[in-house]
């Protein structure tokens, strides 16, 4: 079955360390997205990519970096520059383009990152 | 950017009660999507609405696309404990340049069901 997989489910990071969250999809979707979720804040867009080797900053990109070397993969690195990284991170994918966005996104099951 | 306002922000109900929540926008939307997020999981699409006035059901869930195209409603009948979670509305805002083929999400309605 096709789907989108995030790993790990739980991640602990020491202050000052970079950490990378994995997101892999086998839905043949062109577009992929990273969201951050904090209690009561809804979903905030960090980065998105509409095509391989191209990505754009979302609303809260500072302190994060991404790469899109393969269609299936869109890893997110939380750098030491992110001052408050403890949050629930969600990856999503979709068919690209304005005609297909109405079909919605498929989300992964999330990674909970805690800074210790 | 475009915003979707969901209300209520949270609600506590007794098992068996019906639930109503809504999503409004200052701009016209041509598609409304409703997602549910179980605790500790990613959101899952429940219902999609594509036409003003459309009423669509999925089991005990019923969603409506408002006639003005600026709002949508989600109702849950005879709630059960597994209805607990956060319900998000979403939609692609009217085309306004680069990035407008993305979804805008509301902040969600958190539902708690008391057994």
mmCIF file with all atom_site columns, C-alpha atoms in Angstrom:
data_model
loop_
_atom_site.group_PDB
_atom_site.id
_atom_site.type_symbol
_atom_site.label_atom_id
_atom_site.label_alt_id
_atom_site.label_comp_id
_atom_site.label_asym_id
_atom_site.label_entity_id
_atom_site.label_seq_id
_atom_site.pdbx_PDB_ins_code
_atom_site.Cartn_x
_atom_site.Cartn_y
_atom_site.Cartn_z
_atom_site.occupancy
_atom_site.B_iso_or_equiv
_atom_site.pdbx_formal_charge
_atom_site.auth_seq_id
_atom_site.auth_comp_id
_atom_site.auth_asym_id
_atom_site.auth_atom_id
_atom_site.pdbx_PDB_model_num
ATOM 1   C CA . UNK A 1 1   ? 0.000   0.000  0.000   1.00 0.00 ? 1   UNK A CA 1
ATOM 2   C CA . UNK A 1 2   ? 1.201   3.507  -0.817  1.00 0.00 ? 2   UNK A CA 1
ATOM 3   C CA . UNK A 1 3   ? 1.817   5.912  1.985   1.00 0.00 ? 3   UNK A CA 1
ATOM 4   C CA . UNK A 1 4   ? 4.076   8.416  3.644   1.00 0.00 ? 4   UNK A CA 1
ATOM 5   C CA . UNK A 1 5   ? 6.455   7.363  6.402   1.00 0.00 ? 5   UNK A CA 1
ATOM 6   C CA . UNK A 1 6   ? 8.065   9.572  8.997   1.00 0.00 ? 6   UNK A CA 1
ATOM 7   C CA . UNK A 1 7   ? 10.849  8.395  11.239  1.00 0.00 ? 7   UNK A CA 1
ATOM 8   C CA . UNK A 1 8   ? 11.616  8.287  14.034  1.00 0.00 ? 8   UNK A CA 1
ATOM 9   C CA . UNK A 1 9   ? 8.338   8.663  15.926  1.00 0.00 ? 9   UNK A CA 1
ATOM 10  C CA . UNK A 1 10  ? 10.113  10.183 18.932  1.00 0.00 ? 10  UNK A CA 1
ATOM 11  C CA . UNK A 1 11  ? 13.406  12.066 18.876  1.00 0.00 ? 11  UNK A CA 1
ATOM 12  C CA . UNK A 1 12  ? 15.405  13.660 21.634  1.00 0.00 ? 12  UNK A CA 1
ATOM 13  C CA . UNK A 1 13  ? 18.010  16.287 20.956  1.00 0.00 ? 13  UNK A CA 1
ATOM 14  C CA . UNK A 1 14  ? 20.517  18.010 23.131  1.00 0.00 ? 14  UNK A CA 1
ATOM 15  C CA . UNK A 1 15  ? 20.718  21.765 22.894  1.00 0.00 ? 15  UNK A CA 1
ATOM 16  C CA . UNK A 1 16  ? 23.171  22.873 20.232  1.00 0.00 ? 16  UNK A CA 1
ATOM 17  C CA . UNK A 1 17  ? 22.817  19.748 18.120  1.00 0.00 ? 17  UNK A CA 1
ATOM 18  C CA . UNK A 1 18  ? 21.429  19.436 14.623  1.00 0.00 ? 18  UNK A CA 1
ATOM 19  C CA . UNK A 1 19  ? 18.949  16.652 14.029  1.00 0.00 ? 19  UNK A CA 1
ATOM 20  C CA . UNK A 1 20  ? 17.368  15.293 10.836  1.00 0.00 ? 20  UNK A CA 1
ATOM 21  C CA . UNK A 1 21  ? 13.810  14.046 10.514  1.00 0.00 ? 21  UNK A CA 1
ATOM 22  C CA . UNK A 1 22  ? 13.062  11.577 7.756   1.00 0.00 ? 22  UNK A CA 1
ATOM 23  C CA . UNK A 1 23  ? 10.063  11.652 5.409   1.00 0.00 ? 23  UNK A CA 1
ATOM 24  C CA . UNK A 1 24  ? 9.596   9.087  2.623   1.00 0.00 ? 24  UNK A CA 1
ATOM 25  C CA . UNK A 1 25  ? 6.585   8.593  0.332   1.00 0.00 ? 25  UNK A CA 1
ATOM 26  C CA . UNK A 1 26  ? 5.754   6.002  -2.296  1.00 0.00 ? 26  UNK A CA 1
ATOM 27  C CA . UNK A 1 27  ? 2.631   7.734  -3.606  1.00 0.00 ? 27  UNK A CA 1
ATOM 28  C CA . UNK A 1 28  ? 4.455   9.156  -6.637  1.00 0.00 ? 28  UNK A CA 1
ATOM 29  C CA . UNK A 1 29  ? 3.555   12.645 -5.410  1.00 0.00 ? 29  UNK A CA 1
ATOM 30  C CA . UNK A 1 30  ? 5.560   15.568 -6.752  1.00 0.00 ? 30  UNK A CA 1
ATOM 31  C CA . UNK A 1 31  ? 4.873   17.954 -3.871  1.00 0.00 ? 31  UNK A CA 1
ATOM 32  C CA . UNK A 1 32  ? 6.019   17.507 -0.283  1.00 0.00 ? 32  UNK A CA 1
ATOM 33  C CA . UNK A 1 33  ? 5.604   19.704 2.794   1.00 0.00 ? 33  UNK A CA 1
ATOM 34  C CA . UNK A 1 34  ? 6.861   20.061 6.343   1.00 0.00 ? 34  UNK A CA 1
ATOM 35  C CA . UNK A 1 35  ? 4.653   21.461 9.093   1.00 0.00 ? 35  UNK A CA 1
ATOM 36  C CA . UNK A 1 36  ? 5.279   22.216 12.716  1.00 0.00 ? 36  UNK A CA 1
ATOM 37  C CA . UNK A 1 37  ? 2.473   21.754 15.242  1.00 0.00 ? 37  UNK A CA 1
ATOM 38  C CA . UNK A 1 38  ? 2.419   23.303 18.698  1.00 0.00 ? 38  UNK A CA 1
ATOM 39  C CA . UNK A 1 39  ? -0.567  23.087 21.068  1.00 0.00 ? 39  UNK A CA 1
ATOM 40  C CA . UNK A 1 40  ? -3.257  25.546 20.017  1.00 0.00 ? 40  UNK A CA 1
ATOM 41  C CA . UNK A 1 41  ? -1.213  26.837 17.071  1.00 0.00 ? 41  UNK A CA 1
ATOM 42  C CA . UNK A 1 42  ? -2.536  24.701 14.274  1.00 0.00 ? 42  UNK A CA 1
ATOM 43  C CA . UNK A 1 43  ? -0.227  23.664 11.440  1.00 0.00 ? 43  UNK A CA 1
ATOM 44  C CA . UNK A 1 44  ? 2.551   26.055 10.472  1.00 0.00 ? 44  UNK A CA 1
ATOM 45  C CA . UNK A 1 45  ? 4.363   25.555 7.186   1.00 0.00 ? 45  UNK A CA 1
ATOM 46  C CA . UNK A 1 46  ? 8.146   25.254 7.432   1.00 0.00 ? 46  UNK A CA 1
ATOM 47  C CA . UNK A 1 47  ? 9.225   24.313 3.893   1.00 0.00 ? 47  UNK A CA 1
ATOM 48  C CA . UNK A 1 48  ? 7.636   22.887 0.784   1.00 0.00 ? 48  UNK A CA 1
ATOM 49  C CA . UNK A 1 49  ? 8.850   21.389 -2.457  1.00 0.00 ? 49  UNK A CA 1
ATOM 50  C CA . UNK A 1 50  ? 6.879   21.145 -5.684  1.00 0.00 ? 50  UNK A CA 1
ATOM 51  C CA . UNK A 1 51  ? 9.527   19.258 -7.618  1.00 0.00 ? 51  UNK A CA 1
ATOM 52  C CA . UNK A 1 52  ? 12.841  17.472 -7.154  1.00 0.00 ? 52  UNK A CA 1
ATOM 53  C CA . UNK A 1 53  ? 15.841  19.743 -6.519  1.00 0.00 ? 53  UNK A CA 1
ATOM 54  C CA . UNK A 1 54  ? 13.607  22.710 -5.721  1.00 0.00 ? 54  UNK A CA 1
ATOM 55  C CA . UNK A 1 55  ? 12.088  23.874 -2.449  1.00 0.00 ? 55  UNK A CA 1
ATOM 56  C CA . UNK A 1 56  ? 10.646  27.049 -0.963  1.00 0.00 ? 56  UNK A CA 1
ATOM 57  C CA . UNK A 1 57  ? 10.516  28.571 2.502   1.00 0.00 ? 57  UNK A CA 1
ATOM 58  C CA . UNK A 1 58  ? 7.222   28.534 4.308   1.00 0.00 ? 58  UNK A CA 1
ATOM 59  C CA . UNK A 1 59  ? 6.064   30.785 7.113   1.00 0.00 ? 59  UNK A CA 1
ATOM 60  C CA . UNK A 1 60  ? 8.552   29.646 9.774   1.00 0.00 ? 60  UNK A CA 1
ATOM 61  C CA . UNK A 1 61  ? 11.676  28.462 7.921   1.00 0.00 ? 61  UNK A CA 1
ATOM 62  C CA . UNK A 1 62  ? 14.262  30.074 10.196  1.00 0.00 ? 62  UNK A CA 1
ATOM 63  C CA . UNK A 1 63  ? 16.412  27.460 11.946  1.00 0.00 ? 63  UNK A CA 1
ATOM 64  C CA . UNK A 1 64  ? 15.403  24.679 9.548   1.00 0.00 ? 64  UNK A CA 1
ATOM 65  C CA . UNK A 1 65  ? 16.837  23.287 6.324   1.00 0.00 ? 65  UNK A CA 1
ATOM 66  C CA . UNK A 1 66  ? 15.630  20.738 3.775   1.00 0.00 ? 66  UNK A CA 1
ATOM 67  C CA . UNK A 1 67  ? 16.782  18.899 0.680   1.00 0.00 ? 67  UNK A CA 1
ATOM 68  C CA . UNK A 1 68  ? 14.886  17.255 -2.168  1.00 0.00 ? 68  UNK A CA 1
ATOM 69  C CA . UNK A 1 69  ? 17.340  15.063 -4.044  1.00 0.00 ? 69  UNK A CA 1
ATOM 70  C CA . UNK A 1 70  ? 14.803  12.327 -4.744  1.00 0.00 ? 70  UNK A CA 1
ATOM 71  C CA . UNK A 1 71  ? 11.094  12.493 -5.474  1.00 0.00 ? 71  UNK A CA 1
ATOM 72  C CA . UNK A 1 72  ? 10.374  10.081 -2.652  1.00 0.00 ? 72  UNK A CA 1
ATOM 73  C CA . UNK A 1 73  ? 12.334  11.818 0.086   1.00 0.00 ? 73  UNK A CA 1
ATOM 74  C CA . UNK A 1 74  ? 12.163  15.216 1.795   1.00 0.00 ? 74  UNK A CA 1
ATOM 75  C CA . UNK A 1 75  ? 14.275  15.235 4.985   1.00 0.00 ? 75  UNK A CA 1
ATOM 76  C CA . UNK A 1 76  ? 14.071  18.132 7.430   1.00 0.00 ? 76  UNK A CA 1
ATOM 77  C CA . UNK A 1 77  ? 17.071  19.231 9.484   1.00 0.00 ? 77  UNK A CA 1
ATOM 78  C CA . UNK A 1 78  ? 16.413  21.135 12.680  1.00 0.00 ? 78  UNK A CA 1
ATOM 79  C CA . UNK A 1 79  ? 19.533  23.166 13.253  1.00 0.00 ? 79  UNK A CA 1
ATOM 80  C CA . UNK A 1 80  ? 20.974  24.589 16.441  1.00 0.00 ? 80  UNK A CA 1
ATOM 81  C CA . UNK A 1 81  ? 19.766  27.993 15.226  1.00 0.00 ? 81  UNK A CA 1
ATOM 82  C CA . UNK A 1 82  ? 16.166  26.953 15.935  1.00 0.00 ? 82  UNK A CA 1
ATOM 83  C CA . UNK A 1 83  ? 15.672  28.343 19.419  1.00 0.00 ? 83  UNK A CA 1
ATOM 84  C CA . UNK A 1 84  ? 12.541  26.455 20.361  1.00 0.00 ? 84  UNK A CA 1
ATOM 85  C CA . UNK A 1 85  ? 12.541  23.179 18.443  1.00 0.00 ? 85  UNK A CA 1
ATOM 86  C CA . UNK A 1 86  ? 10.422  21.089 20.775  1.00 0.00 ? 86  UNK A CA 1
ATOM 87  C CA . UNK A 1 87  ? 7.277   20.357 18.768  1.00 0.00 ? 87  UNK A CA 1
ATOM 88  C CA . UNK A 1 88  ? 5.366   17.795 16.713  1.00 0.00 ? 88  UNK A CA 1
ATOM 89  C CA . UNK A 1 89  ? 6.545   17.730 13.092  1.00 0.00 ? 89  UNK A CA 1
ATOM 90  C CA . UNK A 1 90  ? 4.327   16.576 10.249  1.00 0.00 ? 90  UNK A CA 1
ATOM 91  C CA . UNK A 1 91  ? 5.333   15.742 6.703   1.00 0.00 ? 91  UNK A CA 1
ATOM 92  C CA . UNK A 1 92  ? 2.769   15.696 3.901   1.00 0.00 ? 92  UNK A CA 1
ATOM 93  C CA . UNK A 1 93  ? 2.669   15.050 0.183   1.00 0.00 ? 93  UNK A CA 1
ATOM 94  C CA . UNK A 1 94  ? 0.314   15.782 -2.674  1.00 0.00 ? 94  UNK A CA 1
ATOM 95  C CA . UNK A 1 95  ? -0.075  15.746 -6.417  1.00 0.00 ? 95  UNK A CA 1
ATOM 96  C CA . UNK A 1 96  ? 1.386   19.018 -7.597  1.00 0.00 ? 96  UNK A CA 1
ATOM 97  C CA . UNK A 1 97  ? -0.487  21.850 -9.234  1.00 0.00 ? 97  UNK A CA 1
ATOM 98  C CA . UNK A 1 98  ? -3.558  23.976 -8.758  1.00 0.00 ? 98  UNK A CA 1
ATOM 99  C CA . UNK A 1 99  ? -5.872  21.421 -10.401 1.00 0.00 ? 99  UNK A CA 1
ATOM 100 C CA . UNK A 1 100 ? -4.922  18.697 -7.965  1.00 0.00 ? 100 UNK A CA 1
ATOM 101 C CA . UNK A 1 101 ? -4.576  20.539 -4.676  1.00 0.00 ? 101 UNK A CA 1
ATOM 102 C CA . UNK A 1 102 ? -8.319  20.103 -4.198  1.00 0.00 ? 102 UNK A CA 1
ATOM 103 C CA . UNK A 1 103 ? -7.614  16.436 -3.571  1.00 0.00 ? 103 UNK A CA 1
ATOM 104 C CA . UNK A 1 104 ? -5.816  17.373 -0.383  1.00 0.00 ? 104 UNK A CA 1
ATOM 105 C CA . UNK A 1 105 ? -2.611  16.249 1.249   1.00 0.00 ? 105 UNK A CA 1
ATOM 106 C CA . UNK A 1 106 ? -1.585  12.872 2.638   1.00 0.00 ? 106 UNK A CA 1
ATOM 107 C CA . UNK A 1 107 ? 0.122   13.230 5.991   1.00 0.00 ? 107 UNK A CA 1
ATOM 108 C CA . UNK A 1 108 ? 2.663   11.080 7.759   1.00 0.00 ? 108 UNK A CA 1
ATOM 109 C CA . UNK A 1 109 ? 2.167   10.026 11.365  1.00 0.00 ? 109 UNK A CA 1
ATOM 110 C CA . UNK A 1 110 ? 4.514   12.687 12.702  1.00 0.00 ? 110 UNK A CA 1
ATOM 111 C CA . UNK A 1 111 ? 7.749   12.955 14.685  1.00 0.00 ? 111 UNK A CA 1
ATOM 112 C CA . UNK A 1 112 ? 7.742   14.369 18.175  1.00 0.00 ? 112 UNK A CA 1
ATOM 113 C CA . UNK A 1 113 ? 11.015  16.204 18.819  1.00 0.00 ? 113 UNK A CA 1
ATOM 114 C CA . UNK A 1 114 ? 12.042  17.063 22.352  1.00 0.00 ? 114 UNK A CA 1
ATOM 115 C CA . UNK A 1 115 ? 15.070  19.102 23.339  1.00 0.00 ? 115 UNK A CA 1
ATOM 116 C CA . UNK A 1 116 ? 16.682  17.844 26.531  1.00 0.00 ? 116 UNK A CA 1
ATOM 117 C CA . UNK B 2 1   ? -2.342  35.404 3.556   1.00 0.00 ? 1   UNK B CA 1
ATOM 118 C CA . UNK B 2 2   ? -5.712  33.743 3.595   1.00 0.00 ? 2   UNK B CA 1
ATOM 119 C CA . UNK B 2 3   ? -7.006  32.625 6.982   1.00 0.00 ? 3   UNK B CA 1
ATOM 120 C CA . UNK B 2 4   ? -9.570  30.086 7.999   1.00 0.00 ? 4   UNK B CA 1
ATOM 121 C CA . UNK B 2 5   ? -11.237 30.639 11.352  1.00 0.00 ? 5   UNK B CA 1
ATOM 122 C CA . UNK B 2 6   ? -12.514 27.583 13.141  1.00 0.00 ? 6   UNK B CA 1
ATOM 123 C CA . UNK B 2 7   ? -14.893 27.561 16.048  1.00 0.00 ? 7   UNK B CA 1
ATOM 124 C CA . UNK B 2 8   ? -15.115 26.502 18.682  1.00 0.00 ? 8   UNK B CA 1
ATOM 125 C CA . UNK B 2 9   ? -11.420 26.109 19.508  1.00 0.00 ? 9   UNK B CA 1
ATOM 126 C CA . UNK B 2 10  ? -12.237 23.247 21.837  1.00 0.00 ? 10  UNK B CA 1
ATOM 127 C CA . UNK B 2 11  ? -15.267 21.428 23.127  1.00 0.00 ? 11  UNK B CA 1
ATOM 128 C CA . UNK B 2 12  ? -16.089 18.852 25.759  1.00 0.00 ? 12  UNK B CA 1
ATOM 129 C CA . UNK B 2 13  ? -19.149 16.709 25.152  1.00 0.00 ? 13  UNK B CA 1
ATOM 130 C CA . UNK B 2 14  ? -20.801 13.680 26.646  1.00 0.00 ? 14  UNK B CA 1
ATOM 131 C CA . UNK B 2 15  ? -20.710 10.444 24.716  1.00 0.00 ? 15  UNK B CA 1
ATOM 132 C CA . UNK B 2 16  ? -23.825 10.154 22.570  1.00 0.00 ? 16  UNK B CA 1
ATOM 133 C CA . UNK B 2 17  ? -24.226 13.887 22.011  1.00 0.00 ? 17  UNK B CA 1
ATOM 134 C CA . UNK B 2 18  ? -24.161 15.505 18.590  1.00 0.00 ? 18  UNK B CA 1
ATOM 135 C CA . UNK B 2 19  ? -21.339 17.902 17.693  1.00 0.00 ? 19  UNK B CA 1
ATOM 136 C CA . UNK B 2 20  ? -21.257 20.917 15.409  1.00 0.00 ? 20  UNK B CA 1
ATOM 137 C CA . UNK B 2 21  ? -18.257 22.953 14.355  1.00 0.00 ? 21  UNK B CA 1
ATOM 138 C CA . UNK B 2 22  ? -17.618 25.459 11.620  1.00 0.00 ? 22  UNK B CA 1
ATOM 139 C CA . UNK B 2 23  ? -14.972 27.117 9.526   1.00 0.00 ? 23  UNK B CA 1
ATOM 140 C CA . UNK B 2 24  ? -15.207 30.594 8.045   1.00 0.00 ? 24  UNK B CA 1
ATOM 141 C CA . UNK B 2 25  ? -13.165 32.731 5.718   1.00 0.00 ? 25  UNK B CA 1
ATOM 142 C CA . UNK B 2 26  ? -13.213 36.323 4.563   1.00 0.00 ? 26  UNK B CA 1
ATOM 143 C CA . UNK B 2 27  ? -12.577 35.067 1.020   1.00 0.00 ? 27  UNK B CA 1
ATOM 144 C CA . UNK B 2 28  ? -14.422 32.655 -1.219  1.00 0.00 ? 28  UNK B CA 1
ATOM 145 C CA . UNK B 2 29  ? -13.159 29.084 -1.283  1.00 0.00 ? 29  UNK B CA 1
ATOM 146 C CA . UNK B 2 30  ? -14.030 26.668 -4.075  1.00 0.00 ? 30  UNK B CA 1
ATOM 147 C CA . UNK B 2 31  ? -13.119 23.552 -2.122  1.00 0.00 ? 31  UNK B CA 1
ATOM 148 C CA . UNK B 2 32  ? -13.481 22.667 1.526   1.00 0.00 ? 32  UNK B CA 1
ATOM 149 C CA . UNK B 2 33  ? -11.657 19.737 3.108   1.00 0.00 ? 33  UNK B CA 1
ATOM 150 C CA . UNK B 2 34  ? -12.166 18.367 6.602   1.00 0.00 ? 34  UNK B CA 1
ATOM 151 C CA . UNK B 2 35  ? -9.399  16.441 8.349   1.00 0.00 ? 35  UNK B CA 1
ATOM 152 C CA . UNK B 2 36  ? -9.264  14.613 11.663  1.00 0.00 ? 36  UNK B CA 1
ATOM 153 C CA . UNK B 2 37  ? -6.086  14.223 13.680  1.00 0.00 ? 37  UNK B CA 1
ATOM 154 C CA . UNK B 2 38  ? -6.033  11.479 16.291  1.00 0.00 ? 38  UNK B CA 1
ATOM 155 C CA . UNK B 2 39  ? -3.799  12.209 19.297  1.00 0.00 ? 39  UNK B CA 1
ATOM 156 C CA . UNK B 2 40  ? -0.145  11.701 18.351  1.00 0.00 ? 40  UNK B CA 1
ATOM 157 C CA . UNK B 2 41  ? -0.901  10.986 14.705  1.00 0.00 ? 41  UNK B CA 1
ATOM 158 C CA . UNK B 2 42  ? -1.095  12.860 11.407  1.00 0.00 ? 42  UNK B CA 1
ATOM 159 C CA . UNK B 2 43  ? -4.344  14.328 10.032  1.00 0.00 ? 43  UNK B CA 1
ATOM 160 C CA . UNK B 2 44  ? -6.494  12.124 7.847   1.00 0.00 ? 44  UNK B CA 1
ATOM 161 C CA . UNK B 2 45  ? -8.935  13.423 5.241   1.00 0.00 ? 45  UNK B CA 1
ATOM 162 C CA . UNK B 2 46  ? -12.559 12.828 6.261   1.00 0.00 ? 46  UNK B CA 1
ATOM 163 C CA . UNK B 2 47  ? -14.665 14.685 3.737   1.00 0.00 ? 47  UNK B CA 1
ATOM 164 C CA . UNK B 2 48  ? -14.125 16.834 0.655   1.00 0.00 ? 48  UNK B CA 1
ATOM 165 C CA . UNK B 2 49  ? -16.667 19.376 -0.615  1.00 0.00 ? 49  UNK B CA 1
ATOM 166 C CA . UNK B 2 50  ? -16.496 20.859 -4.095  1.00 0.00 ? 50  UNK B CA 1
ATOM 167 C CA . UNK B 2 51  ? -19.781 22.668 -4.725  1.00 0.00 ? 51  UNK B CA 1
ATOM 168 C CA . UNK B 2 52  ? -21.600 25.456 -2.901  1.00 0.00 ? 52  UNK B CA 1
ATOM 169 C CA . UNK B 2 53  ? -24.513 24.049 -0.939  1.00 0.00 ? 53  UNK B CA 1
ATOM 170 C CA . UNK B 2 54  ? -23.163 20.502 -1.155  1.00 0.00 ? 54  UNK B CA 1
ATOM 171 C CA . UNK B 2 55  ? -23.973 18.229 1.767   1.00 0.00 ? 55  UNK B CA 1
ATOM 172 C CA . UNK B 2 56  ? -21.801 15.129 2.126   1.00 0.00 ? 56  UNK B CA 1
ATOM 173 C CA . UNK B 2 57  ? -21.853 12.361 4.698   1.00 0.00 ? 57  UNK B CA 1
ATOM 174 C CA . UNK B 2 58  ? -19.259 9.836  5.830   1.00 0.00 ? 58  UNK B CA 1
ATOM 175 C CA . UNK B 2 59  ? -20.836 7.570  8.412   1.00 0.00 ? 59  UNK B CA 1
ATOM 176 C CA . UNK B 2 60  ? -21.821 9.672  11.411  1.00 0.00 ? 60  UNK B CA 1
ATOM 177 C CA . UNK B 2 61  ? -20.095 12.715 9.928   1.00 0.00 ? 61  UNK B CA 1
ATOM 178 C CA . UNK B 2 62  ? -21.856 15.253 7.750   1.00 0.00 ? 62  UNK B CA 1
ATOM 179 C CA . UNK B 2 63  ? -20.231 18.300 6.203   1.00 0.00 ? 63  UNK B CA 1
ATOM 180 C CA . UNK B 2 64  ? -21.739 21.171 4.276   1.00 0.00 ? 64  UNK B CA 1
ATOM 181 C CA . UNK B 2 65  ? -20.275 23.661 1.832   1.00 0.00 ? 65  UNK B CA 1
ATOM 182 C CA . UNK B 2 66  ? -21.834 27.036 2.714   1.00 0.00 ? 66  UNK B CA 1
ATOM 183 C CA . UNK B 2 67  ? -23.927 28.819 0.114   1.00 0.00 ? 67  UNK B CA 1
ATOM 184 C CA . UNK B 2 68  ? -21.800 31.956 0.403   1.00 0.00 ? 68  UNK B CA 1
ATOM 185 C CA . UNK B 2 69  ? -18.682 29.821 -0.268  1.00 0.00 ? 69  UNK B CA 1
ATOM 186 C CA . UNK B 2 70  ? -17.088 31.509 2.735   1.00 0.00 ? 70  UNK B CA 1
ATOM 187 C CA . UNK B 2 71  ? -17.912 28.846 5.275   1.00 0.00 ? 71  UNK B CA 1
ATOM 188 C CA . UNK B 2 72  ? -18.281 25.158 5.909   1.00 0.00 ? 72  UNK B CA 1
ATOM 189 C CA . UNK B 2 73  ? -19.765 23.084 8.699   1.00 0.00 ? 73  UNK B CA 1
ATOM 190 C CA . UNK B 2 74  ? -19.015 19.669 10.153  1.00 0.00 ? 74  UNK B CA 1
ATOM 191 C CA . UNK B 2 75  ? -21.472 17.732 12.265  1.00 0.00 ? 75  UNK B CA 1
ATOM 192 C CA . UNK B 2 76  ? -20.863 14.505 14.153  1.00 0.00 ? 76  UNK B CA 1
ATOM 193 C CA . UNK B 2 77  ? -23.880 12.592 15.352  1.00 0.00 ? 77  UNK B CA 1
ATOM 194 C CA . UNK B 2 78  ? -24.022 10.338 18.405  1.00 0.00 ? 78  UNK B CA 1
ATOM 195 C CA . UNK B 2 79  ? -20.414 10.921 19.433  1.00 0.00 ? 79  UNK B CA 1
ATOM 196 C CA . UNK B 2 80  ? -18.257 8.049  20.670  1.00 0.00 ? 80  UNK B CA 1
ATOM 197 C CA . UNK B 2 81  ? -14.911 8.074  22.523  1.00 0.00 ? 81  UNK B CA 1
ATOM 198 C CA . UNK B 2 82  ? -12.901 7.469  19.351  1.00 0.00 ? 82  UNK B CA 1
ATOM 199 C CA . UNK B 2 83  ? -14.164 10.787 17.949  1.00 0.00 ? 83  UNK B CA 1
ATOM 200 C CA . UNK B 2 84  ? -11.609 12.474 20.216  1.00 0.00 ? 84  UNK B CA 1
ATOM 201 C CA . UNK B 2 85  ? -9.051  14.488 18.293  1.00 0.00 ? 85  UNK B CA 1
ATOM 202 C CA . UNK B 2 86  ? -8.507  17.717 16.424  1.00 0.00 ? 86  UNK B CA 1
ATOM 203 C CA . UNK B 2 87  ? -10.653 18.537 13.418  1.00 0.00 ? 87  UNK B CA 1
ATOM 204 C CA . UNK B 2 88  ? -9.141  20.803 10.789  1.00 0.00 ? 88  UNK B CA 1
ATOM 205 C CA . UNK B 2 89  ? -10.773 22.539 7.876   1.00 0.00 ? 89  UNK B CA 1
ATOM 206 C CA . UNK B 2 90  ? -8.647  23.330 4.842   1.00 0.00 ? 90  UNK B CA 1
ATOM 207 C CA . UNK B 2 91  ? -8.930  24.603 1.333   1.00 0.00 ? 91  UNK B CA 1
ATOM 208 C CA . UNK B 2 92  ? -6.989  26.051 -1.554  1.00 0.00 ? 92  UNK B CA 1
ATOM 209 C CA . UNK B 2 93  ? -7.476  29.824 -1.501  1.00 0.00 ? 93  UNK B CA 1
ATOM 210 C CA . UNK B 2 94  ? -8.361  31.677 -4.676  1.00 0.00 ? 94  UNK B CA 1
ATOM 211 C CA . UNK B 2 95  ? -5.408  31.949 -7.037  1.00 0.00 ? 95  UNK B CA 1
ATOM 212 C CA . UNK B 2 96  ? -3.150  34.779 -6.008  1.00 0.00 ? 96  UNK B CA 1
ATOM 213 C CA . UNK B 2 97  ? 0.227   33.958 -7.477  1.00 0.00 ? 97  UNK B CA 1
ATOM 214 C CA . UNK B 2 98  ? 3.027   31.609 -6.584  1.00 0.00 ? 98  UNK B CA 1
ATOM 215 C CA . UNK B 2 99  ? 2.160   29.202 -3.792  1.00 0.00 ? 99  UNK B CA 1
ATOM 216 C CA . UNK B 2 100 ? -1.570  29.609 -4.171  1.00 0.00 ? 100 UNK B CA 1
ATOM 217 C CA . UNK B 2 101 ? -1.847  25.944 -5.095  1.00 0.00 ? 101 UNK B CA 1
ATOM 218 C CA . UNK B 2 102 ? -1.209  25.068 -1.482  1.00 0.00 ? 102 UNK B CA 1
ATOM 219 C CA . UNK B 2 103 ? -3.796  24.377 1.165   1.00 0.00 ? 103 UNK B CA 1
ATOM 220 C CA . UNK B 2 104 ? -4.680  26.852 3.884   1.00 0.00 ? 104 UNK B CA 1
ATOM 221 C CA . UNK B 2 105 ? -5.535  25.195 7.207   1.00 0.00 ? 105 UNK B CA 1
ATOM 222 C CA . UNK B 2 106 ? -7.657  26.372 10.094  1.00 0.00 ? 106 UNK B CA 1
ATOM 223 C CA . UNK B 2 107 ? -6.216  26.093 13.594  1.00 0.00 ? 107 UNK B CA 1
ATOM 224 C CA . UNK B 2 108 ? -8.503  23.242 14.437  1.00 0.00 ? 108 UNK B CA 1
ATOM 225 C CA . UNK B 2 109 ? -11.288 22.337 16.844  1.00 0.00 ? 109 UNK B CA 1
ATOM 226 C CA . UNK B 2 110 ? -10.177 20.035 19.644  1.00 0.00 ? 110 UNK B CA 1
ATOM 227 C CA . UNK B 2 111 ? -12.895 17.584 20.615  1.00 0.00 ? 111 UNK B CA 1
ATOM 228 C CA . UNK B 2 112 ? -12.971 15.735 23.910  1.00 0.00 ? 112 UNK B CA 1
ATOM 229 C CA . UNK B 2 113 ? -15.626 13.096 24.569  1.00 0.00 ? 113 UNK B CA 1
ATOM 230 C CA . UNK B 2 114 ? -16.557 12.225 28.135  1.00 0.00 ? 114 UNK B CA 1
ATOM 231 C CA . UNK B 2 115 ? -17.652 8.577  28.445  1.00 0.00 ? 115 UNK B CA 1
#
